[in-house]
């Protein structure tokens, strides 16, 4: 399997990626919302351009470093879904604004004050989205009165313009049923729309209602009043998306190609991919790492450089997967896996066609 | 705190690192064993040289890519503690052997056969250590008869020379008491020594008995017959080493400098360092991330770019750690954290003195 690639290696299936990109673009069109994919999943400018060419209104980044790489590649509409704080970052943001339309999300007057100084200095207000906590309990205040008060406070700061509300229903990743996932998705949209209506009654008109992780995007997009979805993982999917019912092994587009390097016992298979390729995300949860086409091989644990898997009894013999065999592994969480590789190998129609640099890898700031 | 460094950032305390390097070198001298530190923890040639200058006999690497970087920096005695398999890697190994003494560990005749072909081709047998499973259940067969049989089988392969036995008592990381840790350390050494004696009686003399993770190295080194210890984490330590009782917050030398970017509620503190800086290793176990000097701040969860922490009731007010405050975080597992940063900032006597490139970062192959 792909003998021209040494292992471990990151392999991207371009056919799968194209289909995933097209499908989510259609979700946006059908629901008349903007699609602003989060590029943290791939960190690859060529794939961001593919998303924009397929109809995305722009992209979402978490870090300035990611946004700078994407602007270098010609992407000119960027949401920084992260509170940008401190002079070094504000200087970089100022430079970025000279070559792209940039919006920033935040949840505090402190962060807004810094952006406001930048807005005043440059004579162009910084457009911000106020983050709302719809149940993830990370950033943001709860929807309704508390967020409306925060919006009013931030809207009063010179140099910033509050253009909308933003949330990430990250708690959807813990959904235990399809019904729960749909309910979280619906609430994600409705809570923001209701809060925006409250803000409007109190004098702050908000034109952007931005929602949506990969599991919730398709359903939150259907809520009237939602204007934008920001899924990221959908381009590659992973076993978490499979577990949530929004992907199958066939729609996973980023796999780690690994080689068997040890067969210490009939049932134990040791692979050359560990957490340095797959991360510890999801470690040990059922099916957290999937071996494509090998349902009888179960990952038991990962160390940095070793993946230790177990063959089911009917397959537990040395003839199965001997040293040198190759296995394709679907990660639990695609996004941090891309952050571990400098280069991705791209396959199309089963053939290795090119390499892509993971140009925004390591953009911690 | 370190205003010249933007966050999140990796900060290495050189005073702590020097003390840790010196202490472990003394452990080796006192017990008359070789110290061969695993450089996967730091991945920085300058620190490998510091270890060698302090008395290490050489270094341990997991991957050829790490070894190549270290050889570039003049390190000329390298143990590749990983089964090297396949022609691309064997070609690289051949090149590496032209500029350094290289040994390889393995646990199968298949891997030995490839190395043997290389040994015959180059007219210089490849020195190998046979890996033994002393309880971690990763690579290797159990000590005693099963390993002795494997040693005999590998010793019969032309082009390889079995020079010793190697183990990693990784199950020591799960020790629940000091007594258990000491028992695992003692067994780690004694099991290998007894197995080597069995091999000798059957005609294969082994001169190297290589043991030792950071938690076990100090105690396994005391076992008569052990010749070499291979700790890695000791150079930086982490909260896992603190939990095991072999480090304190004061002896941790690699911290992630983070900034508070959100204070959505009186008790919640959101930091700009998540799994992209700290990994998911140890996620959620008690004290898995420690905030230096802030015992009342408890990390609740990490997402890729967010660390969400909670203040204890007595400190849960907005005056505590406002937006912009800086926090130093001790990771659960130092080694994979280094793999996430291109550059480490180095402080000495409380001042930022230089940057070091994490030159072997991302060496997956």
XYZ file of C-alpha atoms in Angstrom:
730
model
C 0.000 0.000 0.000
C 1.625 3.263 -1.199
C 5.153 1.789 -1.269
C 6.583 5.146 -2.319
C 5.695 6.597 1.096
C 7.734 5.659 4.160
C 5.813 5.374 7.431
C 4.424 6.711 9.599
C 2.884 9.250 7.261
C -0.185 11.416 6.952
C -2.225 10.510 3.881
C -5.047 12.682 2.566
C -7.594 11.179 0.195
C -8.450 13.927 -2.264
C -11.577 12.226 -3.611
C -13.045 12.028 -0.121
C -12.006 15.595 0.672
C -13.633 16.955 -2.494
C -16.888 15.140 -1.744
C -16.917 16.411 1.850
C -16.220 19.986 0.747
C -18.973 19.841 -1.860
C -21.520 18.344 0.515
C -21.066 21.019 3.184
C -21.144 23.782 0.569
C -24.506 22.402 -0.500
C -25.747 22.431 3.108
C -24.966 26.151 3.214
C -26.612 26.897 -0.133
C -29.714 24.902 0.687
C -30.185 26.785 3.950
C -29.085 30.152 2.548
C -26.343 30.625 5.142
C -22.700 31.501 4.703
C -20.142 28.732 5.066
C -16.971 29.819 6.840
C -14.965 26.641 7.442
C -12.484 26.502 10.303
C -9.104 25.791 8.732
C -7.563 24.479 11.975
C -8.564 21.035 10.742
C -6.299 21.043 7.690
C -3.946 24.037 8.134
C -3.237 23.769 4.386
C -3.728 26.830 2.124
C -4.533 24.713 -0.957
C -7.452 23.129 0.888
C -8.688 26.501 2.161
C -8.735 27.699 -1.435
C -10.666 24.589 -2.448
C -13.262 25.436 0.209
C -13.558 29.041 -0.972
C -13.786 27.973 -4.617
C -16.601 25.611 -3.619
C -18.542 28.544 -2.212
C -17.273 29.360 1.268
C -17.699 33.069 2.108
C -14.339 33.076 3.872
C -12.536 31.090 6.524
C -12.284 30.818 10.283
C -8.939 30.682 12.091
C -8.117 30.434 15.777
C -4.721 32.048 15.709
C -3.119 35.006 13.961
C -0.362 32.693 12.786
C -2.898 30.590 10.910
C -4.560 33.668 9.442
C -1.234 35.081 8.260
C -0.431 31.863 6.397
C -3.857 31.842 4.774
C -3.651 35.526 3.806
C -0.266 34.774 2.225
C -2.157 32.290 0.065
C -4.674 34.881 -1.045
C -7.556 34.249 1.349
C -8.996 37.708 2.030
C -11.960 37.185 4.373
C -11.020 35.797 7.776
C -12.782 35.383 11.081
C -10.358 35.117 13.981
C -12.528 33.123 16.364
C -10.302 33.913 19.300
C -9.863 36.815 21.732
C -6.853 38.752 20.430
C -5.082 40.402 23.353
C -1.817 42.263 23.848
C 0.291 44.665 21.797
C 2.341 42.136 19.782
C -0.831 40.480 18.534
C -2.605 43.795 17.942
C 0.293 44.923 15.751
C 0.042 41.705 13.738
C -3.711 42.134 13.490
C -3.225 45.655 12.138
C -0.930 44.319 9.419
C -3.338 41.500 8.618
C -6.222 43.962 8.228
C -4.297 45.680 5.456
C -4.639 42.630 3.253
C -7.869 40.921 4.366
C -11.233 41.651 5.899
C -10.808 40.428 9.469
C -13.365 39.942 12.192
C -12.560 38.898 15.755
C -14.638 37.080 18.366
C -14.313 37.835 22.073
C -16.203 37.660 25.332
C -14.868 40.541 27.401
C -14.709 44.337 27.450
C -10.977 44.010 28.229
C -10.247 42.376 24.898
C -12.647 44.760 23.141
C -10.798 47.740 24.621
C -7.532 46.682 22.982
C -9.240 46.138 19.647
C -10.971 49.500 20.051
C -7.614 51.266 20.414
C -6.524 49.582 17.193
C -9.768 50.597 15.485
C -9.352 54.229 16.517
C -5.660 54.302 15.575
C -6.387 52.996 12.088
C -9.597 54.960 11.577
C -11.463 51.759 10.851
C -13.498 50.092 13.604
C -12.699 46.466 14.318
C -15.696 44.248 13.592
C -16.300 41.856 16.454
C -18.612 38.965 17.241
C -19.502 38.410 20.859
C -19.070 34.792 21.902
C -21.986 33.153 23.693
C -21.872 30.085 25.948
C -24.593 27.782 24.631
C -23.519 24.931 26.896
C -19.861 24.228 26.325
C -18.786 26.352 29.309
C -15.607 27.651 27.764
C -15.775 31.313 26.734
C -18.899 33.455 26.754
C -21.823 34.235 28.988
C -25.161 32.427 28.771
C -27.623 33.528 26.069
C -30.260 36.147 26.922
C -29.916 38.944 29.439
C -26.281 38.326 30.421
C -25.056 38.353 26.831
C -27.279 41.311 25.896
C -25.701 43.315 28.706
C -22.225 42.326 27.509
C -23.091 43.292 23.925
C -24.308 46.709 25.093
C -21.124 47.230 27.101
C -18.855 46.283 24.204
C -20.905 48.242 21.658
C -20.231 51.357 23.730
C -16.448 50.978 23.352
C -15.090 53.366 20.685
C -13.293 51.692 17.786
C -15.172 48.398 17.804
C -18.352 47.490 15.987
C -20.347 44.538 17.287
C -21.614 42.860 14.138
C -22.954 39.628 15.555
C -22.994 36.729 17.949
C -20.927 33.568 17.756
C -21.022 30.262 19.558
C -19.523 26.818 19.415
C -21.750 24.068 20.771
C -18.746 21.940 21.677
C -20.842 19.956 24.140
C -22.426 18.339 21.058
C -19.286 16.180 20.881
C -20.498 14.461 24.040
C -23.977 13.731 22.653
C -25.203 10.261 23.573
C -28.001 10.058 21.033
C -29.041 11.447 17.697
C -31.956 13.224 19.351
C -29.612 14.941 21.796
C -27.378 16.077 18.938
C -30.347 17.539 17.059
C -31.612 19.285 20.189
C -28.197 20.854 20.883
C -27.962 21.985 17.241
C -31.410 23.572 17.317
C -30.712 25.300 20.647
C -27.342 26.539 19.357
C -29.130 28.514 16.647
C -32.296 29.487 18.491
C -30.512 30.751 21.604
C -28.387 33.082 19.532
C -31.270 34.322 17.392
C -33.348 35.061 20.497
C -30.434 36.881 22.113
C -29.894 38.966 18.977
C -33.582 39.913 19.034
C -33.175 41.060 22.622
C -30.141 43.140 21.624
C -32.096 44.657 18.731
C -34.965 45.675 21.016
C -32.373 47.440 23.154
C -30.834 49.276 20.233
C -27.960 47.089 18.989
C -28.745 45.544 15.599
C -26.678 42.407 14.936
C -26.428 41.083 11.404
C -24.353 37.940 11.897
C -25.433 34.828 13.783
C -22.508 32.432 13.524
C -22.802 28.853 14.747
C -21.815 25.393 14.058
C -19.311 22.677 14.660
C -19.191 19.777 12.214
C -21.724 17.654 14.133
C -24.203 20.525 14.569
C -23.680 22.609 11.408
C -26.141 20.761 9.157
C -28.979 21.143 11.688
C -28.151 24.545 13.199
C -28.087 25.889 9.626
C -31.811 25.146 9.369
C -32.729 27.492 12.236
C -34.296 30.718 10.867
C -32.086 33.714 11.612
C -28.793 31.822 11.532
C -26.503 33.480 8.954
C -23.249 31.521 9.085
C -21.881 28.053 9.892
C -18.259 27.336 10.808
C -17.621 23.573 10.638
C -13.997 22.441 10.422
C -13.612 18.704 10.878
C -16.042 17.840 8.059
C -13.266 18.113 5.452
C -11.552 15.016 6.889
C -13.909 13.609 9.537
C -12.595 11.193 12.196
C -13.805 8.431 14.514
C -15.503 11.013 16.738
C -17.660 12.090 13.774
C -18.298 8.416 13.007
C -19.462 7.830 16.587
C -21.772 10.875 16.388
C -23.316 9.515 13.201
C -22.247 12.324 10.849
C -19.484 10.347 9.083
C -18.548 6.814 8.083
C -15.137 5.207 7.599
C -15.614 5.878 3.861
C -15.977 9.645 4.394
C -12.784 9.938 6.470
C -10.155 11.684 4.384
C -7.055 11.912 6.587
C -5.441 8.722 7.731
C -2.120 7.810 9.295
C -0.306 5.153 7.303
C 1.575 2.880 9.717
C 3.758 -0.233 9.549
C 3.792 -3.248 11.842
C 7.196 -3.188 13.600
C 6.658 -5.899 16.205
C 4.560 -9.037 16.737
C 5.585 -10.004 20.273
C 2.668 -12.419 20.712
C 0.037 -14.001 18.440
C -2.572 -11.400 19.354
C -0.391 -8.285 19.777
C 0.417 -6.026 16.810
C 2.771 -3.091 17.402
C 2.573 -0.252 14.875
C 4.996 2.589 14.220
C 2.364 5.269 14.879
C 1.725 6.480 18.410
C 0.651 9.747 19.990
C 3.327 11.613 18.009
C 1.163 10.866 14.942
C -2.310 10.381 16.408
C -2.310 12.465 19.642
C -3.815 11.260 22.919
C -7.230 12.710 22.051
C -9.968 10.196 22.784
C -7.445 7.747 24.206
C -8.997 4.444 25.090
C -12.626 5.240 24.274
C -14.268 2.466 22.231
C -13.225 2.583 18.580
C -11.153 5.700 19.146
C -8.684 4.651 16.499
C -10.036 2.722 13.535
C -7.896 0.543 11.254
C -9.423 0.809 7.772
C -10.711 -2.549 6.561
C -9.495 -4.357 9.685
C -12.493 -4.441 12.046
C -10.857 -7.269 14.005
C -7.861 -5.118 15.000
C -8.412 -3.007 18.126
C -6.041 -0.320 19.343
C -5.282 -0.930 22.999
C -2.971 1.951 23.835
C -0.610 4.453 22.288
C 2.773 5.609 23.491
C 4.624 8.359 21.670
C 6.062 6.116 18.954
C 4.076 2.893 19.368
C 0.506 1.896 18.667
C -0.278 -1.327 20.470
C -3.230 -3.188 18.988
C -4.896 -6.502 19.643
C -6.253 -9.022 17.145
C -9.573 -10.664 17.919
C -9.247 -14.372 18.856
C -10.187 -15.688 15.396
C -7.338 -13.661 13.872
C -4.760 -13.974 16.660
C -1.972 -15.774 14.820
C 1.439 -14.747 13.505
C 0.278 -15.111 9.891
C -2.007 -12.120 10.370
C -0.335 -8.714 9.924
C 3.312 -9.818 10.091
C 6.137 -7.321 10.570
C 6.176 -4.990 7.580
C 2.385 -4.999 6.994
C 0.799 -1.610 6.433
C -2.309 -0.287 8.146
C -4.327 2.897 7.631
C -5.482 4.455 10.891
C -8.372 6.896 11.267
C -7.673 9.229 14.190
C -10.056 10.100 16.968
C -9.617 13.811 16.277
C -8.279 14.906 12.918
C -7.371 18.535 13.691
C -4.475 18.031 16.147
C -3.117 15.195 13.987
C -2.513 17.642 11.142
C -0.550 19.753 13.616
C 1.974 16.920 14.023
C 3.044 16.601 10.397
C 5.077 18.967 8.254
C 3.845 17.331 5.074
C 0.727 15.467 3.944
C 0.834 12.900 1.154
C -2.121 13.228 -1.181
C -3.751 10.287 -2.921
C -6.305 10.488 -5.694
C -8.062 7.523 -7.238
C -5.829 5.255 -5.141
C -2.544 6.735 -6.408
C -0.108 9.038 -4.611
C -0.236 12.259 -6.618
C 1.497 14.973 -4.611
C 2.606 16.324 -1.260
C 1.139 19.318 0.492
C 2.910 21.311 3.154
C 0.890 21.734 6.358
C 1.826 25.386 6.205
C -0.070 26.566 9.286
C 1.189 23.740 11.493
C 2.576 24.920 14.797
C 0.927 28.338 14.631
C 0.497 28.504 18.382
C 0.329 32.313 18.426
C 6.426 37.832 33.579
C 8.804 37.631 30.587
C 7.119 40.528 28.723
C 9.481 40.039 25.766
C 7.847 36.674 24.992
C 4.394 36.540 23.405
C 2.180 33.661 24.504
C 1.585 30.810 24.411
C 5.254 29.893 24.522
C 7.508 27.116 25.686
C 9.919 28.298 28.362
C 12.894 26.262 29.514
C 14.555 27.086 32.829
C 18.256 26.515 32.282
C 19.133 26.514 35.980
C 16.668 23.696 36.641
C 17.810 21.795 33.541
C 21.475 21.997 34.575
C 20.685 20.738 38.064
C 18.614 17.846 36.695
C 21.328 16.876 34.211
C 23.991 16.968 36.915
C 21.946 14.940 39.377
C 21.256 12.092 36.948
C 24.895 12.048 35.821
C 25.809 11.567 39.474
C 23.329 8.683 39.798
C 25.169 6.964 36.942
C 28.627 7.617 38.371
C 27.647 6.488 41.854
C 26.287 3.207 40.506
C 29.000 2.754 37.903
C 26.530 2.485 35.002
C 26.458 4.318 31.706
C 23.930 7.140 31.306
C 22.357 7.242 27.868
C 19.558 9.833 28.071
C 16.615 9.595 25.707
C 16.560 12.858 23.772
C 12.900 12.529 22.763
C 12.149 14.653 25.829
C 13.961 17.760 24.589
C 14.724 17.145 20.883
C 17.319 19.940 21.148
C 20.945 19.264 20.115
C 22.349 21.847 22.535
C 20.768 19.994 25.448
C 21.992 16.628 24.181
C 25.496 18.069 24.129
C 25.007 19.339 27.677
C 24.094 15.799 28.736
C 27.138 14.296 27.030
C 29.437 16.949 28.484
C 28.052 16.094 31.934
C 29.126 12.491 31.444
C 26.518 10.663 29.348
C 28.085 7.829 27.332
C 25.855 8.663 24.379
C 22.195 9.240 23.680
C 19.036 7.282 22.985
C 16.679 8.175 20.123
C 13.439 6.574 18.975
C 13.551 7.626 15.348
C 16.195 7.914 12.655
C 15.098 11.495 12.084
C 16.007 12.371 15.654
C 19.324 10.547 15.375
C 20.204 12.348 12.144
C 19.617 15.733 13.765
C 21.755 14.759 16.741
C 24.545 13.381 14.550
C 24.500 16.677 12.630
C 25.261 18.297 15.980
C 28.242 16.056 16.591
C 26.749 13.360 18.820
C 28.545 10.178 17.770
C 27.179 7.392 19.977
C 23.503 6.678 19.468
C 21.129 3.937 20.515
C 18.085 3.719 18.263
C 15.654 2.196 20.721
C 13.233 1.257 17.975
C 12.882 -1.603 15.467
C 14.221 -0.211 12.193
C 12.407 -1.892 9.315
C 12.247 -1.374 5.539
C 14.683 -0.319 2.823
C 14.294 3.487 3.089
C 15.133 3.375 6.785
C 17.935 0.843 6.302
C 19.545 3.171 3.754
C 19.363 6.040 6.219
C 20.758 3.803 8.956
C 23.698 2.897 6.711
C 24.462 6.589 6.199
C 24.113 7.298 9.908
C 26.557 4.512 10.772
C 29.201 6.282 8.728
C 29.288 9.132 11.194
C 28.273 7.603 14.536
C 28.347 4.367 16.477
C 24.741 3.170 16.241
C 22.999 0.354 18.047
C 19.420 -0.718 17.410
C 16.882 -2.433 19.644
C 14.321 -4.896 18.305
C 12.169 -7.807 19.311
C 11.837 -9.928 16.163
C 13.920 -12.029 13.766
C 12.171 -10.180 10.893
C 13.653 -6.842 11.899
C 16.990 -8.502 12.670
C 17.069 -10.041 9.177
C 16.900 -6.606 7.541
C 19.630 -5.277 9.801
C 21.673 -8.400 9.072
C 21.535 -7.718 5.327
C 22.817 -4.216 6.054
C 25.563 -5.613 8.282
C 26.708 -8.054 5.607
C 26.544 -5.446 2.844
C 28.704 -3.026 4.810
C 31.052 -5.645 6.219
C 30.289 -4.461 9.733
C 27.709 -6.337 11.832
C 24.881 -4.241 13.260
C 24.953 -4.239 17.050
C 21.502 -4.932 18.440
C 19.848 -5.080 21.838
C 16.927 -7.435 22.226
C 13.943 -5.772 23.856
C 12.359 -7.564 26.809
C 8.834 -7.107 28.148
C 9.255 -6.554 31.885
C 5.585 -5.701 32.343
C 4.696 -2.863 29.991
C 3.268 -5.246 27.360
C 4.418 -3.237 24.365
C 7.344 -4.803 22.501
C 9.346 -7.809 23.660
C 8.794 -11.246 25.091
C 8.797 -11.977 28.826
C 12.165 -12.387 30.580
C 13.667 -15.860 30.930
C 13.205 -18.763 28.543
C 11.156 -16.929 25.887
C 13.657 -14.120 25.556
C 16.632 -16.486 25.702
C 15.177 -18.413 22.767
C 14.662 -15.163 20.847
C 18.226 -14.047 21.594
C 19.569 -17.379 20.298
C 17.473 -17.076 17.140
C 18.619 -13.524 16.445
C 22.251 -14.268 17.328
C 22.217 -16.885 14.566
C 21.337 -14.313 11.914
C 24.434 -13.301 9.897
C 25.295 -9.619 9.984
C 23.894 -8.823 13.417
C 25.605 -9.015 16.773
C 23.423 -9.253 19.865
C 25.247 -7.111 22.413
C 22.643 -6.908 25.135
C 19.142 -6.713 26.477
C 16.968 -3.644 26.773
C 13.698 -2.900 28.510
C 11.472 -0.006 29.412
C 9.421 -0.531 32.553
C 6.733 1.824 31.324
C 4.225 0.288 33.711
C 6.120 2.146 36.450
C 4.218 5.267 35.323
C 1.094 3.650 36.721
C 2.644 2.916 40.133
C 0.276 3.634 42.992
C 2.860 3.669 45.752
C 6.529 4.301 46.338
C 6.974 0.647 47.273
C 5.445 -0.452 43.965
C 7.754 1.886 42.042
C 10.823 0.499 43.834
C 9.680 -3.081 43.232
C 9.170 -2.435 39.495
C 12.590 -0.762 39.290
C 14.311 -3.660 41.022
C 12.515 -6.231 38.875
C 13.374 -4.259 35.720
C 17.063 -4.765 36.409
C 16.990 -8.224 37.998
C 14.817 -9.782 35.293
C 17.224 -8.659 32.594
C 20.332 -9.722 34.495
C 18.866 -13.185 35.130
C 17.893 -13.518 31.474
C 21.387 -12.511 30.363
C 22.821 -15.181 32.679
C 20.562 -17.746 31.043
C 21.751 -16.608 27.603
C 25.382 -16.853 28.729
C 24.888 -20.413 29.959
C 23.576 -21.216 26.498
C 26.501 -19.638 24.727
C 25.493 -16.024 23.985
C 27.460 -13.584 26.120
C 25.669 -10.228 26.500
C 27.624 -7.221 27.723
C 24.922 -4.551 27.890
C 21.950 -4.531 30.267
C 20.047 -1.357 29.449
C 17.126 -0.240 31.611
C 15.453 2.707 33.019
C 12.798 5.302 32.561
C 13.010 8.483 34.631
C 10.953 7.082 37.537
C 12.891 3.786 37.693
C 16.412 4.784 36.598
C 17.753 5.781 40.020
C 16.719 2.453 41.554
C 17.254 0.083 38.619
C 20.808 1.498 38.400
C 21.535 -0.029 41.809
C 20.856 -3.594 40.623
C 24.170 -5.503 40.171
C 24.704 -6.377 36.528
C 22.857 -3.388 35.077
C 25.235 -1.496 32.769
C 23.188 1.386 31.358
C 20.234 3.643 32.214
C 18.177 5.560 29.640
C 16.000 8.151 31.414
C 14.589 10.964 29.281
C 12.010 13.031 31.142
C 14.351 13.831 34.061
C 15.829 16.799 32.176
C 12.503 18.671 32.441
C 10.242 16.550 34.649
C 6.460 17.076 34.592
C 3.384 16.573 36.770
C 3.539 12.808 36.167
C 7.018 12.740 37.720
C 5.697 14.929 40.564
C 2.872 12.454 41.181
C 5.343 9.553 41.202
C 7.456 11.331 43.794
C 10.615 11.763 41.700
C 10.169 15.509 41.039
C 8.717 18.637 42.592
C 7.305 21.771 40.970
C 10.717 23.359 41.597
C 12.538 20.696 39.551
C 10.267 21.106 36.496
C 12.221 22.853 33.773
C 9.834 23.149 30.812
C 6.713 25.207 31.260
C 4.125 26.662 28.920
C 3.713 30.399 29.437
C 0.053 31.303 28.905
C -2.135 34.404 29.083
C -5.648 34.766 30.458
C -7.848 35.611 27.449
C -11.292 35.281 29.034
C -12.945 35.568 32.449
C -16.525 34.590 31.612
C -17.486 34.033 35.259
C -15.940 34.787 38.666
C -14.526 31.282 38.991
C -13.637 30.511 35.348
C -10.251 31.448 33.888
C -9.655 30.776 30.174
C -6.013 30.563 29.099
C -4.513 30.725 25.605
C -2.837 27.314 25.939
C -4.747 24.149 25.095
C -3.846 20.748 23.708
C -1.921 22.401 20.848
C 0.608 23.432 23.525
C 0.072 20.864 26.278
C -1.276 17.760 24.457
C -4.135 15.612 25.785
C -1.764 13.369 27.725
C -3.063 12.800 31.239
C -6.223 14.775 30.468
C -8.398 15.229 33.501
C -6.365 13.213 36.016
C -5.922 15.073 39.323
C -3.269 17.777 39.100
C -2.466 16.848 35.521
C -1.618 20.438 34.673
C -0.052 22.524 37.408
C -0.050 26.328 37.441
C 3.215 27.385 39.083
C 2.586 29.268 42.315
C -1.190 29.127 41.906
C -2.320 26.060 43.882
C -5.884 27.420 43.942
C -6.198 27.314 40.128
C -7.303 23.934 38.754
C -7.337 23.041 35.078
C -10.750 21.629 34.189
C -10.344 20.822 30.507
C -8.335 21.672 27.447
C -9.469 22.232 23.887
C -6.962 22.808 21.143
C -6.482 26.509 21.835
C -8.129 26.963 25.228
C -7.231 25.913 28.732
C -10.270 26.216 30.964
C -9.414 26.471 34.643
C -11.376 27.028 37.819
C -10.494 29.155 40.825
C -11.205 27.743 44.276
C -14.100 29.459 46.075
C -11.905 31.745 48.207
C -10.293 33.130 45.048
C -13.299 33.100 42.702
C -13.600 36.784 41.941
C -12.861 38.942 38.889
C -9.949 40.647 40.658
C -8.039 37.362 40.567
C -6.185 36.650 37.299
C -7.872 39.266 35.086
C -7.553 39.167 31.295
C -3.905 39.628 30.388
C -2.486 37.854 33.456
C 0.272 35.354 32.788
C 0.481 31.829 34.118
C 3.215 29.175 33.871
C 1.833 25.706 33.282
C 3.660 22.453 34.030
C 2.515 19.780 31.559
C 1.447 16.269 32.408
C 3.995 14.835 29.973
C 6.898 16.998 28.873
C 8.119 14.983 25.857
C 5.181 15.450 23.452
C 4.904 19.119 24.461
C 8.359 19.766 23.040
C 7.125 18.214 19.800
C 4.556 21.013 19.454
C 6.946 23.967 19.451
C 9.446 25.051 16.822
C 11.312 27.179 19.324
C 11.927 27.130 23.082
C 12.623 30.310 25.012
C 15.381 29.841 27.555
C 15.502 31.630 30.896
C 18.432 31.724 33.269
C 18.400 33.320 36.689
C 14.902 34.616 35.906
C 15.892 36.393 32.684
C 15.180 35.408 29.084
C 18.619 34.706 27.623
C 18.139 32.971 24.280
C 15.992 30.826 22.024
C 16.706 27.246 21.066
C 15.294 25.530 18.017
C 13.555 22.234 18.772
C 15.513 20.796 15.889
C 14.259 17.201 16.130
C 10.603 18.206 16.426
C 8.333 16.356 14.060
C 10.839 13.581 13.339
C 8.092 10.987 12.906
C 10.270 8.713 10.769
